[in-house]
Amino acid sequence: MLFRPSVALALVASAMALSMPAVLIPDAPYSVAAHIMEAVIECPFGIVGKKGGIVFLVHGTGSSGPQSWGSGPYVNLLPDMGAGYDVCYTSMPNFSTGDVQLSSEYVAYGVQYLAPKSATGRVSIIGHSQGAGVNPQHALTYWPSIQKLVSGYIALAADFHGTIEFSTESDNLQGATAANFQQASGSNFIKQQNSPLPGSGARALVPTTSIYTYEDDIVEPQIIDSTSILPGAGNHALQDLDVCGPTAVSEHFTLIVSPQAFGLAFTALEYGSPVDLSKFDKTYCTYTKDDMFFNTTADQGFASAVVADGVQNGNGETLKAEPLLQPYVCARGFATGKACGPAFAYQS
């Protein structure tokens, strides 16, 4: 049989492509020593080899791991539910009011550190606010080696597309923390995260479920063109008719102690992301039991985190402009020109 030259060349090229290894995107360099990032990872009940593996909790702006998660349902109930889960969290520098790119290093390292200790060899990430919408997605984008170590990513009140609450115009007039500048709709950080180029954070990079509330008064907008919607993920507002409907009540801060959000997150943990709503136990929608991990936490324990959010954001370093992006962002082509600056100084 004779082949035309063009066909023969195509076959040779195809064979070469199959024999060549895939191009690997290198991880961004860490600017923080491993022992520093390891020191702030806490697992309140230890790591005992629970069959469901490790759940890695990531807090939001103005809070810490213990403040956001320590007295709530994710730490205290998940170990004995379903397959059983070991639960750990991190506390990022300056209560996550500093540069999001630096905070995200703690998430990337946390995954690398915890995955080998997990019974499944992988971790599930659950995050809130900044710790849902930007830190994990940034880590997954620029440390792509961790993607295979993440079994699922559950985002609570995520600001994947920024928030108009931190509008760039008002921040420029009054000054703001680095994290607030970067989470503002239209910031250079949000633009690079949503770059149309392949491999950016504009889409789900691992199996992802995004859970949000129409009553969110911090991460906005929500009802129209929700900033919590991530293409490729399962995106669900508590008030959606196929979830709990319009009677579901939760705002931004209390979403992490909401029984409805917890039930949906647990379903995603047990059956995988994107969450299968047919497996969701809708008794969570009418949950009224006054127990210490939901109602009391919202009224007492979590109140401290809400107060800390206001205090730390108010006392954090105030900048007059958004921080420059790290060189590795421009190296990937997700930002260009003057948007990128020098690399962080190494912290040893």
Short mmCIF file of C-alpha atoms in Angstrom, two decimals:
data_model
loop_
_atom_site.label_atom_id
_atom_site.label_comp_id
_atom_site.label_asym_id
_atom_site.label_seq_id
_atom_site.Cartn_x
_atom_site.Cartn_y
_atom_site.Cartn_z
CA MET A 1 0.00 0.00 0.00
CA LEU A 2 1.32 3.48 -0.94
CA PHE A 3 0.70 6.64 1.13
CA ARG A 4 0.72 10.18 -0.10
CA PRO A 5 3.67 12.12 1.44
CA SER A 6 1.32 14.30 3.50
CA VAL A 7 -0.36 11.23 4.98
CA ALA A 8 3.00 9.60 5.73
CA LEU A 9 4.25 12.75 7.44
CA ALA A 10 1.07 12.95 9.48
CA LEU A 11 1.49 9.33 10.59
CA VAL A 12 5.11 9.95 11.57
CA ALA A 13 4.16 13.10 13.52
CA SER A 14 1.35 11.23 15.25
CA ALA A 15 3.67 8.39 16.23
CA MET A 16 6.26 10.86 17.56
CA ALA A 17 3.59 12.65 19.60
CA LEU A 18 2.53 9.36 21.17
CA SER A 19 6.11 8.44 22.03
CA MET A 20 7.06 11.84 23.48
CA PRO A 21 6.33 12.56 27.13
CA ALA A 22 3.70 15.19 27.90
CA VAL A 23 5.06 18.66 28.57
CA LEU A 24 5.13 19.15 32.32
CA ILE A 25 4.41 22.58 33.75
CA PRO A 26 6.82 23.17 36.62
CA ASP A 27 5.57 24.24 40.02
CA ALA A 28 6.16 27.82 41.07
CA PRO A 29 8.98 28.25 43.61
CA TYR A 30 8.11 28.55 47.28
CA SER A 31 9.19 31.73 49.01
CA VAL A 32 8.55 30.34 52.50
CA ALA A 33 10.58 27.58 54.12
CA ALA A 34 8.78 24.28 54.57
CA HIS A 35 9.19 24.25 58.36
CA ILE A 36 7.33 27.57 58.64
CA MET A 37 4.35 26.34 56.64
CA GLU A 38 4.35 22.96 58.36
CA ALA A 39 4.29 24.60 61.80
CA VAL A 40 0.85 26.18 61.23
CA ILE A 41 -0.89 22.97 60.10
CA GLU A 42 -3.05 21.57 62.89
CA CYS A 43 -5.03 18.33 63.07
CA PRO A 44 -7.11 18.65 66.27
CA PHE A 45 -7.78 14.91 66.63
CA GLY A 46 -4.58 13.77 64.95
CA ILE A 47 -4.18 11.73 61.79
CA VAL A 48 -5.36 8.21 62.58
CA GLY A 49 -5.92 6.75 59.12
CA LYS A 50 -9.65 7.39 58.72
CA LYS A 51 -10.85 5.64 55.56
CA GLY A 52 -12.19 8.80 53.96
CA GLY A 53 -8.75 10.37 54.05
CA ILE A 54 -7.74 13.85 55.15
CA VAL A 55 -9.97 16.90 54.81
CA PHE A 56 -7.87 20.06 54.58
CA LEU A 57 -9.73 23.20 55.74
CA VAL A 58 -8.73 26.66 54.47
CA HIS A 59 -9.96 29.79 56.26
CA GLY A 60 -10.93 33.17 54.83
CA THR A 61 -9.77 36.77 55.10
CA GLY A 62 -9.30 38.10 58.63
CA SER A 63 -9.56 34.74 60.33
CA SER A 64 -7.40 31.75 61.24
CA GLY A 65 -7.78 28.00 61.18
CA PRO A 66 -8.97 27.63 64.78
CA GLN A 67 -11.27 30.65 64.58
CA SER A 68 -13.06 29.55 61.43
CA TRP A 69 -13.11 25.79 61.95
CA GLY A 70 -12.07 24.76 65.47
CA SER A 71 -15.49 24.69 67.14
CA GLY A 72 -17.60 23.98 64.07
CA PRO A 73 -19.10 20.92 62.40
CA TYR A 74 -16.33 20.16 59.91
CA VAL A 75 -13.73 19.49 62.61
CA ASN A 76 -16.04 17.94 65.17
CA LEU A 77 -18.51 15.88 63.15
CA LEU A 78 -16.70 14.68 60.02
CA PRO A 79 -14.31 12.29 61.83
CA ASP A 80 -17.22 10.00 62.73
CA MET A 81 -19.49 10.47 59.72
CA GLY A 82 -19.70 8.26 56.67
CA ALA A 83 -16.33 6.80 55.76
CA GLY A 84 -14.74 8.83 58.55
CA TYR A 85 -12.27 11.63 57.94
CA ASP A 86 -9.11 13.00 59.50
CA VAL A 87 -9.47 16.79 59.59
CA CYS A 88 -6.66 19.36 59.47
CA TYR A 89 -6.44 23.10 58.90
CA THR A 90 -3.81 25.76 58.34
CA SER A 91 -3.49 29.35 59.54
CA MET A 92 -2.12 31.68 56.89
CA PRO A 93 0.05 34.74 57.66
CA ASN A 94 -1.48 37.96 58.97
CA PHE A 95 -4.94 36.39 59.14
CA SER A 96 -4.91 36.20 55.32
CA THR A 97 -4.98 39.98 54.94
CA GLY A 98 -1.63 40.01 53.11
CA ASP A 99 -0.73 39.05 49.56
CA VAL A 100 -2.98 36.22 48.37
CA GLN A 101 -0.13 34.78 46.34
CA LEU A 102 1.90 34.27 49.52
CA SER A 103 -1.06 32.81 51.44
CA SER A 104 -1.66 30.37 48.59
CA GLU A 105 1.78 28.85 49.12
CA TYR A 106 0.51 27.55 52.47
CA VAL A 107 -2.33 25.76 50.69
CA ALA A 108 -0.09 24.20 48.05
CA TYR A 109 2.41 23.05 50.66
CA GLY A 110 -0.37 21.80 52.94
CA VAL A 111 -1.63 19.49 50.21
CA GLN A 112 1.87 18.17 49.51
CA TYR A 113 2.54 17.64 53.20
CA LEU A 114 -0.77 16.00 54.10
CA ALA A 115 -1.46 13.79 51.08
CA PRO A 116 1.18 11.15 51.93
CA LYS A 117 -0.27 10.95 55.45
CA SER A 118 -3.83 10.41 54.18
CA ALA A 119 -5.35 6.94 54.04
CA THR A 120 -6.36 7.64 50.45
CA GLY A 121 -3.06 9.21 49.40
CA ARG A 122 -4.99 12.39 48.58
CA VAL A 123 -6.75 15.18 50.42
CA SER A 124 -10.12 16.88 50.08
CA ILE A 125 -10.01 20.68 50.31
CA ILE A 126 -12.84 22.63 51.92
CA GLY A 127 -12.40 26.40 51.98
CA HIS A 128 -14.36 29.51 52.86
CA SER A 129 -14.36 32.94 51.19
CA GLN A 130 -10.78 33.83 50.15
CA GLY A 131 -9.87 30.31 51.26
CA ALA A 132 -12.44 28.99 48.80
CA GLY A 133 -12.31 31.26 45.78
CA VAL A 134 -8.69 32.26 45.36
CA ASN A 135 -6.16 30.49 47.63
CA PRO A 136 -6.86 26.89 46.55
CA GLN A 137 -7.46 27.82 42.91
CA HIS A 138 -4.18 29.77 42.81
CA ALA A 139 -2.34 26.86 44.42
CA LEU A 140 -3.84 24.37 41.95
CA THR A 141 -2.92 26.62 39.03
CA TYR A 142 0.70 27.41 39.88
CA TRP A 143 1.64 24.22 41.72
CA PRO A 144 0.00 21.86 39.21
CA SER A 145 1.73 18.82 40.70
CA ILE A 146 -0.77 18.95 43.59
CA GLN A 147 -3.78 18.44 41.32
CA LYS A 148 -3.32 14.67 41.40
CA LEU A 149 -3.17 14.84 45.21
CA VAL A 150 -6.62 16.46 45.56
CA SER A 151 -9.63 14.15 45.46
CA GLY A 152 -12.12 17.01 45.64
CA TYR A 153 -12.43 20.72 46.29
CA ILE A 154 -15.47 22.15 48.09
CA ALA A 155 -15.76 25.93 48.02
CA LEU A 156 -18.01 27.81 50.47
CA ALA A 157 -18.87 31.43 49.54
CA ALA A 158 -16.10 31.52 46.96
CA ASP A 159 -15.10 34.70 45.14
CA PHE A 160 -13.75 33.09 41.97
CA HIS A 161 -14.44 36.29 40.02
CA GLY A 162 -13.73 38.74 42.83
CA THR A 163 -16.25 40.81 44.74
CA ILE A 164 -17.71 44.23 44.08
CA GLU A 165 -17.65 44.76 47.85
CA PHE A 166 -13.90 45.43 47.49
CA SER A 167 -14.25 47.67 44.45
CA THR A 168 -10.94 48.88 43.10
CA GLU A 169 -12.15 52.47 42.83
CA SER A 170 -13.03 52.89 46.50
CA ASP A 171 -9.92 51.01 47.61
CA ASN A 172 -7.71 53.38 45.66
CA LEU A 173 -9.22 56.32 47.49
CA GLN A 174 -9.10 54.90 50.99
CA GLY A 175 -6.35 52.31 50.88
CA ALA A 176 -6.85 48.63 51.61
CA THR A 177 -5.09 45.45 52.63
CA ALA A 178 -3.34 43.49 49.91
CA ALA A 179 -5.94 40.72 50.04
CA ASN A 180 -8.83 43.16 49.64
CA PHE A 181 -7.21 44.79 46.61
CA GLN A 182 -6.60 41.42 45.03
CA GLN A 183 -10.11 40.12 45.65
CA ALA A 184 -11.76 43.19 44.13
CA SER A 185 -13.64 42.59 40.90
CA GLY A 186 -11.43 43.69 38.01
CA SER A 187 -8.14 43.45 39.92
CA ASN A 188 -5.05 42.16 38.13
CA PHE A 189 -5.14 39.13 40.40
CA ILE A 190 -8.72 38.26 39.43
CA LYS A 191 -7.92 38.88 35.77
CA GLN A 192 -5.01 36.44 35.78
CA GLN A 193 -7.07 33.82 37.63
CA ASN A 194 -9.71 34.06 34.93
CA SER A 195 -7.35 34.21 31.97
CA PRO A 196 -8.86 32.57 28.87
CA LEU A 197 -5.61 30.67 28.24
CA PRO A 198 -5.59 26.92 28.90
CA GLY A 199 -4.51 25.88 32.39
CA SER A 200 -5.61 29.04 34.17
CA GLY A 201 -7.89 29.11 37.19
CA ALA A 202 -10.87 30.11 35.06
CA ARG A 203 -12.19 26.54 35.20
CA ALA A 204 -12.28 23.73 37.73
CA LEU A 205 -8.85 22.07 37.80
CA VAL A 206 -9.93 19.18 40.06
CA PRO A 207 -13.41 17.80 40.86
CA THR A 208 -15.06 20.83 42.43
CA THR A 209 -18.32 21.76 44.18
CA SER A 210 -19.12 25.42 44.86
CA ILE A 211 -21.72 26.13 47.56
CA TYR A 212 -22.99 29.66 48.08
CA THR A 213 -25.89 31.74 49.35
CA TYR A 214 -27.92 34.47 47.70
CA GLU A 215 -27.83 36.32 51.03
CA ASP A 216 -24.05 36.81 50.93
CA ASP A 217 -23.28 40.46 51.69
CA ILE A 218 -19.49 40.20 51.31
CA VAL A 219 -18.90 38.11 48.19
CA GLU A 220 -21.04 39.76 45.54
CA PRO A 221 -22.79 39.60 43.11
CA GLN A 222 -24.65 36.35 43.80
CA ILE A 223 -28.17 36.39 42.36
CA ILE A 224 -27.19 37.48 38.84
CA ASP A 225 -23.81 36.42 37.37
CA SER A 226 -22.74 34.90 40.66
CA THR A 227 -19.04 35.29 41.41
CA SER A 228 -19.18 31.89 43.13
CA ILE A 229 -19.89 30.04 39.88
CA LEU A 230 -16.88 28.24 38.46
CA PRO A 231 -17.15 26.64 35.01
CA GLY A 232 -16.61 22.90 35.16
CA ALA A 233 -17.70 22.70 38.81
CA GLY A 234 -21.00 21.79 40.42
CA ASN A 235 -22.39 25.20 41.43
CA HIS A 236 -25.24 25.33 43.95
CA ALA A 237 -26.88 28.11 45.96
CA LEU A 238 -28.59 26.93 49.11
CA GLN A 239 -31.73 28.75 47.95
CA ASP A 240 -31.91 26.90 44.63
CA LEU A 241 -35.09 24.86 44.33
CA ASP A 242 -33.15 21.62 43.82
CA VAL A 243 -31.18 22.25 47.02
CA CYS A 244 -33.12 23.75 49.96
CA GLY A 245 -35.21 26.46 48.31
CA PRO A 246 -35.83 30.11 49.24
CA THR A 247 -36.39 29.40 52.95
CA ALA A 248 -32.70 28.52 53.44
CA VAL A 249 -31.14 31.25 55.57
CA SER A 250 -27.40 31.91 55.66
CA GLU A 251 -25.13 34.85 54.97
CA HIS A 252 -21.41 35.00 54.23
CA PHE A 253 -19.90 34.33 57.64
CA THR A 254 -22.40 31.79 58.91
CA LEU A 255 -22.16 29.65 55.78
CA ILE A 256 -19.41 27.63 57.46
CA VAL A 257 -21.77 26.68 60.30
CA SER A 258 -24.86 26.30 58.11
CA PRO A 259 -26.42 22.80 58.41
CA GLN A 260 -27.57 23.06 54.80
CA ALA A 261 -24.07 23.87 53.48
CA PHE A 262 -22.53 21.22 55.71
CA GLY A 263 -24.94 18.56 54.45
CA LEU A 264 -24.16 19.45 50.86
CA ALA A 265 -20.41 19.44 51.54
CA PHE A 266 -20.65 16.07 53.29
CA THR A 267 -22.51 14.66 50.29
CA ALA A 268 -19.68 15.85 48.03
CA LEU A 269 -17.11 14.24 50.32
CA GLU A 270 -18.93 10.92 50.42
CA TYR A 271 -19.92 10.61 46.77
CA GLY A 272 -17.47 12.91 44.99
CA SER A 273 -17.50 16.29 43.29
CA PRO A 274 -19.29 17.77 41.48
CA VAL A 275 -21.89 16.92 44.09
CA ASP A 276 -24.72 14.58 43.10
CA LEU A 277 -27.88 16.28 44.40
CA SER A 278 -29.81 13.03 44.20
CA LYS A 279 -27.66 11.83 47.12
CA PHE A 280 -28.25 14.98 49.22
CA ASP A 281 -30.26 14.33 52.39
CA LYS A 282 -32.79 17.15 52.40
CA THR A 283 -33.48 16.81 56.10
CA TYR A 284 -30.48 19.12 56.41
CA CYS A 285 -32.71 21.82 54.88
CA THR A 286 -35.07 21.78 57.84
CA TYR A 287 -32.48 21.07 60.52
CA THR A 288 -33.53 22.88 63.70
CA LYS A 289 -31.74 20.94 66.45
CA ASP A 290 -29.89 23.31 68.77
CA ASP A 291 -26.51 21.62 69.04
CA MET A 292 -23.10 23.06 69.76
CA PHE A 293 -21.71 22.61 66.27
CA PHE A 294 -24.33 24.60 64.41
CA ASN A 295 -26.53 27.10 66.28
CA THR A 296 -24.31 27.67 69.31
CA THR A 297 -21.25 27.98 67.14
CA ALA A 298 -22.94 30.60 65.02
CA ASP A 299 -23.95 32.60 68.09
CA GLN A 300 -20.81 32.24 70.20
CA GLY A 301 -17.73 30.46 68.88
CA PHE A 302 -17.92 31.76 65.33
CA ALA A 303 -18.69 35.26 66.54
CA SER A 304 -15.04 35.56 67.57
CA ALA A 305 -13.97 34.89 64.00
CA VAL A 306 -16.38 37.52 62.70
CA VAL A 307 -14.97 40.04 65.17
CA ALA A 308 -11.43 39.05 64.21
CA ASP A 309 -12.31 39.59 60.57
CA GLY A 310 -13.22 43.19 61.22
CA VAL A 311 -10.34 43.86 63.59
CA GLN A 312 -7.64 42.27 61.50
CA ASN A 313 -8.82 43.83 58.26
CA GLY A 314 -8.89 47.17 59.99
CA ASN A 315 -5.43 46.78 61.52
CA GLY A 316 -3.71 45.01 58.62
CA GLU A 317 -1.11 46.82 56.54
CA THR A 318 -2.90 49.37 54.37
CA LEU A 319 -1.65 49.76 50.82
CA LYS A 320 -2.43 52.38 48.22
CA ALA A 321 -2.37 49.99 45.28
CA GLU A 322 -2.72 46.33 44.45
CA PRO A 323 0.48 44.27 44.88
CA LEU A 324 2.27 43.23 41.71
CA LEU A 325 1.85 39.71 40.47
CA GLN A 326 4.65 37.21 40.92
CA PRO A 327 6.98 36.50 37.96
CA TYR A 328 5.63 32.95 37.63
CA VAL A 329 2.23 34.40 36.66
CA CYS A 330 3.66 36.24 33.66
CA ALA A 331 5.84 33.23 32.82
CA ARG A 332 2.64 31.22 32.30
CA GLY A 333 1.21 33.99 30.11
CA PHE A 334 -1.76 34.72 32.39
CA ALA A 335 -0.61 38.34 32.84
CA THR A 336 1.82 40.52 30.93
CA GLY A 337 3.84 43.71 31.11
CA LYS A 338 3.91 45.82 34.24
CA ALA A 339 1.41 43.63 36.11
CA CYS A 340 4.27 41.42 37.34
CA GLY A 341 7.09 42.48 39.62
CA PRO A 342 9.97 40.90 41.52
CA ALA A 343 9.71 37.60 43.33
CA PHE A 344 9.06 37.49 47.06
CA ALA A 345 12.13 37.49 49.28
CA TYR A 346 12.70 34.01 50.70
CA GLN A 347 11.58 33.45 54.29
CA SER A 348 13.77 30.94 56.06
#
